[in-house]
mmCIF file of C-alpha atoms in Angstrom:
data_model
loop_
_atom_site.group_PDB
_atom_site.id
_atom_site.type_symbol
_atom_site.label_atom_id
_atom_site.label_comp_id
_atom_site.label_asym_id
_atom_site.label_seq_id
_atom_site.Cartn_x
_atom_site.Cartn_y
_atom_site.Cartn_z
ATOM 1 C CA MET P 1 -10.244 15.120 -22.619
ATOM 2 C CA LYS P 2 -7.018 13.553 -21.392
ATOM 3 C CA LYS P 3 -5.266 11.474 -24.035
ATOM 4 C CA GLU P 4 -4.800 7.773 -23.293
ATOM 5 C CA ALA P 5 -1.205 6.524 -23.259
ATOM 6 C CA VAL P 6 -2.261 3.032 -24.328
ATOM 7 C CA SER P 7 -5.453 1.693 -25.871
ATOM 8 C CA TYR P 8 -6.298 -1.724 -24.482
ATOM 9 C CA ALA P 9 -9.144 -2.321 -26.923
ATOM 10 C CA GLY P 10 -6.897 -4.453 -29.093
ATOM 11 C CA PHE P 11 -5.220 -6.346 -26.249
ATOM 12 C CA ARG P 12 -4.946 -10.118 -26.555
ATOM 13 C CA LEU P 13 -2.927 -12.515 -24.391
ATOM 14 C CA SER P 14 -0.846 -13.281 -27.444
ATOM 15 C CA LYS P 15 0.300 -9.644 -27.361
ATOM 16 C CA LEU P 16 1.452 -9.717 -23.733
ATOM 17 C CA ASN P 17 5.120 -9.790 -24.714
ATOM 18 C CA THR P 18 4.853 -6.901 -27.151
ATOM 19 C CA PRO P 19 6.350 -3.521 -26.151
ATOM 20 C CA GLU P 20 2.858 -2.013 -26.070
ATOM 21 C CA PHE P 21 1.466 -4.388 -23.440
ATOM 22 C CA SER P 22 4.474 -6.006 -21.717
ATOM 23 C CA HIS P 23 4.028 -3.745 -18.661
ATOM 24 C CA LEU P 24 0.867 -5.706 -17.806
ATOM 25 C CA LYS P 25 3.069 -8.622 -16.706
ATOM 26 C CA LEU P 26 3.908 -6.614 -13.604
ATOM 27 C CA LEU P 27 0.383 -7.333 -12.390
ATOM 28 C CA LEU P 28 1.434 -10.958 -11.922
ATOM 29 C CA GLY P 29 3.175 -9.698 -8.790
ATOM 30 C CA TRP P 30 -0.249 -9.671 -7.149
ATOM 31 C CA VAL P 31 -0.757 -13.362 -7.931
ATOM 32 C CA VAL P 32 2.579 -14.258 -6.324
ATOM 33 C CA TYR P 33 1.786 -12.053 -3.336
ATOM 34 C CA PHE P 34 -1.614 -13.634 -2.676
ATOM 35 C CA VAL P 35 -0.089 -17.119 -2.863
ATOM 36 C CA PHE P 36 2.517 -16.215 -0.250
ATOM 37 C CA TYR P 37 -0.103 -14.342 1.792
ATOM 38 C CA PHE P 38 -2.229 -17.493 1.926
ATOM 39 C CA LEU P 39 0.773 -19.632 2.881
ATOM 40 C CA THR P 40 2.068 -17.335 5.630
ATOM 41 C CA GLU P 41 -1.422 -16.809 7.034
ATOM 42 C CA ASN P 42 -2.206 -20.505 7.208
ATOM 43 C CA LEU P 43 1.108 -22.289 7.723
ATOM 44 C CA ILE P 44 2.692 -20.138 10.432
ATOM 45 C CA PRO P 45 0.889 -20.725 13.763
ATOM 46 C CA ALA P 46 0.135 -17.675 15.885
ATOM 47 C CA GLU P 47 2.033 -19.082 18.881
ATOM 48 C CA LYS P 48 5.255 -18.937 16.854
ATOM 49 C CA CYS P 49 4.741 -15.272 15.984
ATOM 50 C CA HIS P 50 6.432 -12.463 17.905
ATOM 51 C CA LEU P 51 4.095 -10.036 19.641
ATOM 52 C CA MET P 52 4.200 -6.475 18.291
ATOM 53 C CA HIS P 53 3.364 -3.892 20.939
ATOM 54 C CA CYS P 54 4.484 -0.548 22.317
ATOM 55 C CA TRP P 55 3.127 1.917 24.862
ATOM 56 C CA LEU P 56 1.457 4.059 22.172
ATOM 57 C CA ASP P 57 -0.840 1.157 21.319
ATOM 58 C CA ASP P 58 -2.383 1.468 24.776
ATOM 59 C CA VAL P 59 -2.905 5.214 24.342
ATOM 60 C CA ILE P 60 -4.545 5.072 20.910
ATOM 61 C CA PRO P 61 -8.244 4.207 21.308
ATOM 62 C CA PHE P 62 -10.235 1.919 19.053
ATOM 63 C CA CYS P 63 -12.405 3.994 16.710
ATOM 64 C CA GLU P 64 -14.498 2.101 14.195
ATOM 65 C CA TYR P 65 -15.013 5.211 12.025
ATOM 66 C CA PHE P 66 -11.403 4.909 10.929
ATOM 67 C CA PHE P 67 -12.551 1.918 8.900
ATOM 68 C CA ILE P 68 -13.629 4.530 6.327
ATOM 69 C CA PRO P 69 -10.049 5.459 5.340
ATOM 70 C CA TYR P 70 -8.847 1.933 6.144
ATOM 71 C CA THR P 71 -11.134 0.373 3.512
ATOM 72 C CA PHE P 72 -10.726 3.310 1.114
ATOM 73 C CA TRP P 73 -7.127 2.054 0.790
ATOM 74 C CA TYR P 74 -8.351 -0.784 -1.438
ATOM 75 C CA ILE P 75 -10.194 1.659 -3.683
ATOM 76 C CA LEU P 76 -7.196 3.990 -3.844
ATOM 77 C CA ILE P 77 -4.928 1.162 -5.011
ATOM 78 C CA VAL P 78 -7.342 0.219 -7.802
ATOM 79 C CA ILE P 79 -7.926 3.841 -8.846
ATOM 80 C CA SER P 80 -4.195 4.552 -8.940
ATOM 81 C CA LEU P 81 -3.203 1.466 -10.914
ATOM 82 C CA LEU P 82 -6.045 1.858 -13.420
ATOM 83 C CA TYR P 83 -5.331 5.565 -13.923
ATOM 84 C CA PHE P 84 -1.646 5.031 -14.610
ATOM 85 C CA LEU P 85 -2.350 2.000 -16.782
ATOM 86 C CA ARG P 86 -4.466 4.229 -18.949
ATOM 87 C CA TYR P 87 -2.643 7.545 -18.883
ATOM 88 C CA ASN P 88 0.975 7.068 -17.775
ATOM 89 C CA VAL P 89 2.545 3.644 -18.262
ATOM 90 C CA ASP P 90 5.883 4.742 -16.808
ATOM 91 C CA SER P 91 4.188 5.789 -13.556
ATOM 92 C CA PHE P 92 2.271 2.502 -13.535
ATOM 93 C CA LYS P 93 5.553 0.596 -13.838
ATOM 94 C CA LYS P 94 7.070 2.590 -11.009
ATOM 95 C CA LEU P 95 4.094 2.185 -8.678
ATOM 96 C CA GLN P 96 3.714 -1.528 -9.368
ATOM 97 C CA THR P 97 7.467 -2.065 -8.972
ATOM 98 C CA TYR P 98 7.316 -0.151 -5.673
ATOM 99 C CA ILE P 99 4.487 -2.425 -4.527
ATOM 100 C CA ILE P 100 6.328 -5.591 -5.598
ATOM 101 C CA ILE P 101 9.474 -4.539 -3.707
ATOM 102 C CA THR P 102 7.507 -3.931 -0.511
ATOM 103 C CA GLN P 103 5.662 -7.219 -0.974
ATOM 104 C CA ILE P 104 8.881 -9.223 -1.396
ATOM 105 C CA VAL P 105 10.616 -7.652 1.592
ATOM 106 C CA ALA P 106 7.532 -7.841 3.823
ATOM 107 C CA MET P 107 6.871 -11.483 2.976
ATOM 108 C CA ALA P 108 10.504 -12.353 3.687
ATOM 109 C CA VAL P 109 10.208 -10.642 7.077
ATOM 110 C CA TYR P 110 6.911 -12.408 7.820
ATOM 111 C CA ILE P 111 8.630 -15.754 7.213
ATOM 112 C CA ILE P 112 11.959 -15.020 8.941
ATOM 113 C CA TYR P 113 10.465 -13.057 11.839
ATOM 114 C CA PRO P 114 6.738 -13.872 12.008
ATOM 115 C CA SER P 115 4.688 -11.319 13.902
ATOM 116 C CA ARG P 116 1.266 -10.864 15.432
ATOM 117 C CA GLN P 117 -0.705 -8.299 17.415
ATOM 118 C CA GLU P 118 -3.236 -8.689 20.207
ATOM 119 C CA LEU P 119 -4.876 -5.269 20.069
ATOM 120 C CA ARG P 120 -8.345 -6.030 18.744
ATOM 121 C CA PRO P 121 -11.210 -5.316 21.135
ATOM 122 C CA VAL P 122 -12.958 -8.370 22.517
ATOM 123 C CA MET P 123 -16.286 -6.546 22.469
ATOM 124 C CA PHE P 124 -17.451 -3.388 20.708
ATOM 125 C CA GLU P 125 -18.867 -0.546 22.799
ATOM 126 C CA ARG P 126 -21.211 0.467 19.972
ATOM 127 C CA ASP P 127 -23.354 -1.468 17.543
ATOM 128 C CA ASN P 128 -23.313 0.135 14.112
ATOM 129 C CA PHE P 129 -22.362 -0.467 10.496
ATOM 130 C CA PHE P 130 -18.674 0.144 11.151
ATOM 131 C CA THR P 131 -18.406 -2.261 14.070
ATOM 132 C CA HIS P 132 -20.078 -4.885 11.879
ATOM 133 C CA LEU P 133 -17.507 -4.054 9.210
ATOM 134 C CA ALA P 134 -14.770 -4.427 11.821
ATOM 135 C CA ALA P 135 -16.048 -7.864 12.785
ATOM 136 C CA LEU P 136 -16.120 -8.891 9.123
ATOM 137 C CA ILE P 137 -12.559 -7.709 8.444
ATOM 138 C CA TYR P 138 -11.284 -9.311 11.647
ATOM 139 C CA SER P 139 -12.827 -12.623 10.572
ATOM 140 C CA ILE P 140 -11.188 -12.468 7.133
ATOM 141 C CA ASP P 141 -7.794 -10.998 8.010
ATOM 142 C CA THR P 142 -5.917 -12.716 10.827
ATOM 143 C CA ASN P 143 -3.832 -10.831 13.387
ATOM 144 C CA THR P 144 -0.583 -12.389 12.135
ATOM 145 C CA GLY P 145 1.909 -11.177 9.528
ATOM 146 C CA VAL P 146 1.599 -7.575 10.610
ATOM 147 C CA CYS P 147 5.099 -6.083 10.797
ATOM 148 C CA PRO P 148 5.873 -4.169 8.626
ATOM 149 C CA SER P 149 2.442 -2.889 7.628
ATOM 150 C CA LEU P 150 1.818 -3.225 3.903
ATOM 151 C CA HIS P 151 -1.213 -0.988 4.330
ATOM 152 C CA VAL P 152 1.227 1.789 5.189
ATOM 153 C CA ALA P 153 3.987 0.810 2.747
ATOM 154 C CA TYR P 154 1.639 0.735 -0.259
ATOM 155 C CA SER P 155 0.132 4.052 0.811
ATOM 156 C CA LEU P 156 3.545 5.714 0.877
ATOM 157 C CA GLY P 157 4.186 4.475 -2.653
ATOM 158 C CA ILE P 158 0.807 5.698 -3.880
ATOM 159 C CA ALA P 159 1.385 9.167 -2.416
ATOM 160 C CA SER P 160 4.875 9.272 -3.895
ATOM 161 C CA VAL P 161 3.841 8.494 -7.450
ATOM 162 C CA TRP P 162 0.872 10.880 -7.427
ATOM 163 C CA LEU P 163 2.916 13.760 -6.035
ATOM 164 C CA LYS P 164 5.446 13.320 -8.872
ATOM 165 C CA GLU P 165 2.741 13.284 -11.537
ATOM 166 C CA LYS P 166 2.881 16.473 -13.625
ATOM 167 C CA ASP P 167 -0.534 16.376 -15.295
ATOM 168 C CA VAL P 168 -2.573 16.082 -12.095
ATOM 169 C CA SER P 169 -4.138 18.957 -10.169
ATOM 170 C CA TRP P 170 -2.809 19.976 -6.773
ATOM 171 C CA LEU P 171 -6.346 19.507 -5.465
ATOM 172 C CA TRP P 172 -6.143 15.782 -6.237
ATOM 173 C CA LYS P 173 -2.600 15.565 -4.911
ATOM 174 C CA GLY P 174 -3.769 17.205 -1.687
ATOM 175 C CA PHE P 175 -6.667 14.765 -1.435
ATOM 176 C CA VAL P 176 -4.364 11.781 -1.927
ATOM 177 C CA THR P 177 -1.924 13.128 0.676
ATOM 178 C CA VAL P 178 -4.668 13.573 3.285
ATOM 179 C CA ALA P 179 -6.142 10.170 2.401
ATOM 180 C CA VAL P 180 -2.773 8.455 2.813
ATOM 181 C CA ILE P 181 -2.175 10.113 6.187
ATOM 182 C CA LEU P 182 -5.613 8.998 7.390
ATOM 183 C CA ILE P 183 -5.042 5.488 6.023
ATOM 184 C CA CYS P 184 -1.761 5.173 7.925
ATOM 185 C CA LEU P 185 -3.393 6.442 11.122
ATOM 186 C CA SER P 186 -6.404 4.185 10.605
ATOM 187 C CA THR P 187 -4.300 1.020 10.844
ATOM 188 C CA MET P 188 -3.668 1.863 14.497
ATOM 189 C CA PHE P 189 -7.131 3.207 15.359
ATOM 190 C CA VAL P 190 -8.925 0.127 14.014
ATOM 191 C CA LYS P 191 -6.388 -2.059 15.853
ATOM 192 C CA GLN P 192 -5.166 -3.856 12.768
ATOM 193 C CA HIS P 193 -1.577 -2.827 13.430
ATOM 194 C CA SER P 194 0.690 -1.827 16.248
ATOM 195 C CA THR P 195 2.544 1.469 16.069
ATOM 196 C CA VAL P 196 5.642 -0.695 15.666
ATOM 197 C CA ASP P 197 4.246 -2.081 12.391
ATOM 198 C CA VAL P 198 3.582 1.422 11.078
ATOM 199 C CA LEU P 199 7.055 2.678 11.957
ATOM 200 C CA ALA P 200 8.636 -0.432 10.424
ATOM 201 C CA ALA P 201 6.854 0.313 7.147
ATOM 202 C CA ILE P 202 8.652 3.661 6.792
ATOM 203 C CA PRO P 203 12.168 2.285 6.095
ATOM 204 C CA LEU P 204 10.544 -0.322 3.834
ATOM 205 C CA GLY P 205 8.919 2.485 1.868
ATOM 206 C CA LEU P 206 12.184 4.419 1.745
ATOM 207 C CA LEU P 207 13.968 1.362 0.379
ATOM 208 C CA ALA P 208 11.413 0.975 -2.401
ATOM 209 C CA GLU P 209 11.498 4.728 -3.034
ATOM 210 C CA PHE P 210 15.273 4.659 -3.460
ATOM 211 C CA ILE P 211 15.224 1.661 -5.801
ATOM 212 C CA VAL P 212 12.370 2.949 -7.960
ATOM 213 C CA TYR P 213 13.142 6.661 -7.995
ATOM 214 C CA LYS P 214 16.921 6.783 -7.628
ATOM 215 C CA ASP P 215 17.379 8.391 -11.050
ATOM 216 C CA PHE P 216 14.596 10.885 -10.309
ATOM 217 C CA TYR P 217 16.357 12.155 -7.189
ATOM 218 C CA ILE P 218 19.797 12.171 -8.813
ATOM 219 C CA LYS P 219 18.434 14.333 -11.601
ATOM 220 C CA LYS P 220 16.472 16.547 -9.207
ATOM 221 C CA PHE P 221 19.324 17.269 -6.828
ATOM 222 C CA ARG P 222 22.198 17.251 -9.278
ATOM 223 C CA LYS P 223 24.105 20.478 -8.910
ATOM 224 C CA VAL P 224 24.046 22.744 -11.914
ATOM 225 C CA PRO P 225 27.585 23.926 -12.774
ATOM 226 C CA GLU P 226 28.067 27.568 -12.015
ATOM 227 C CA MET P 227 28.390 29.928 -14.949
ATOM 228 C CA GLN P 228 31.944 31.120 -15.412
#
C-alpha cells in the first residue's frame, strides 16, 4: 500500500499555520477565484464583451457526447488535488500554484478585455441525456468570460504534474494524457469555447509552467560537464 505523505486525521484549524498543514492554505485560492468568477459573470454585461470567433468554430460541429470528457474535467481536478494532498505535498503545491496563476491571469484578462462567444446551438437535433446536460450547463454557466479557457489551462497543468510524477504507472499517465486531450477538444465540440479561447490558454499554461517548474527544467536540461 502506498505510504501517505501527510496524515490529516489530527488536523485542526489551529494547526493551519504549522509546517505539516500550511500547504492547505493554497486551497483558499479557490475561494478568491469563485468570488471573482461571480463578480465578472454578473457585473460585466454581455454587450460590453468582445466576441470570440474564428473560421474553425464554424467547421467544428456540436456533439453532445463530448460532455463526457467536458464534465470529467471536474472529477479529474478533485482526484488530482486529493491524490497529491495525500501522497505528494510538493506536487500538490505545484499543481495548486499552477491553477492559482492561471486563475489570476485569466480573471485579469476577463476584466480588462471581457469576452463572450455565440456558438451554442439554439435547438438540439437530438433529445437525450447529454443534450439535457448541455441545457443544464448552459443555464448555469454563461457565455461570457471565455478567453482564455480555464478548462484548457487547468487541464494542461494537471497533465504536466502527473507526467512528472515518479511513483505513478505509465498506464495512468497515458489515461490522463488522453483525458486531457479530449477535455481540451470537448470545449469546442460542446460549444462552450471558441478555438480562439483554447489557443489563448496555451501561452497561459506555458507561463504557469515556467513559473512553477523553472527549477525542474533548469535541472533537467543543465549540461553535464564533459569528462576531461
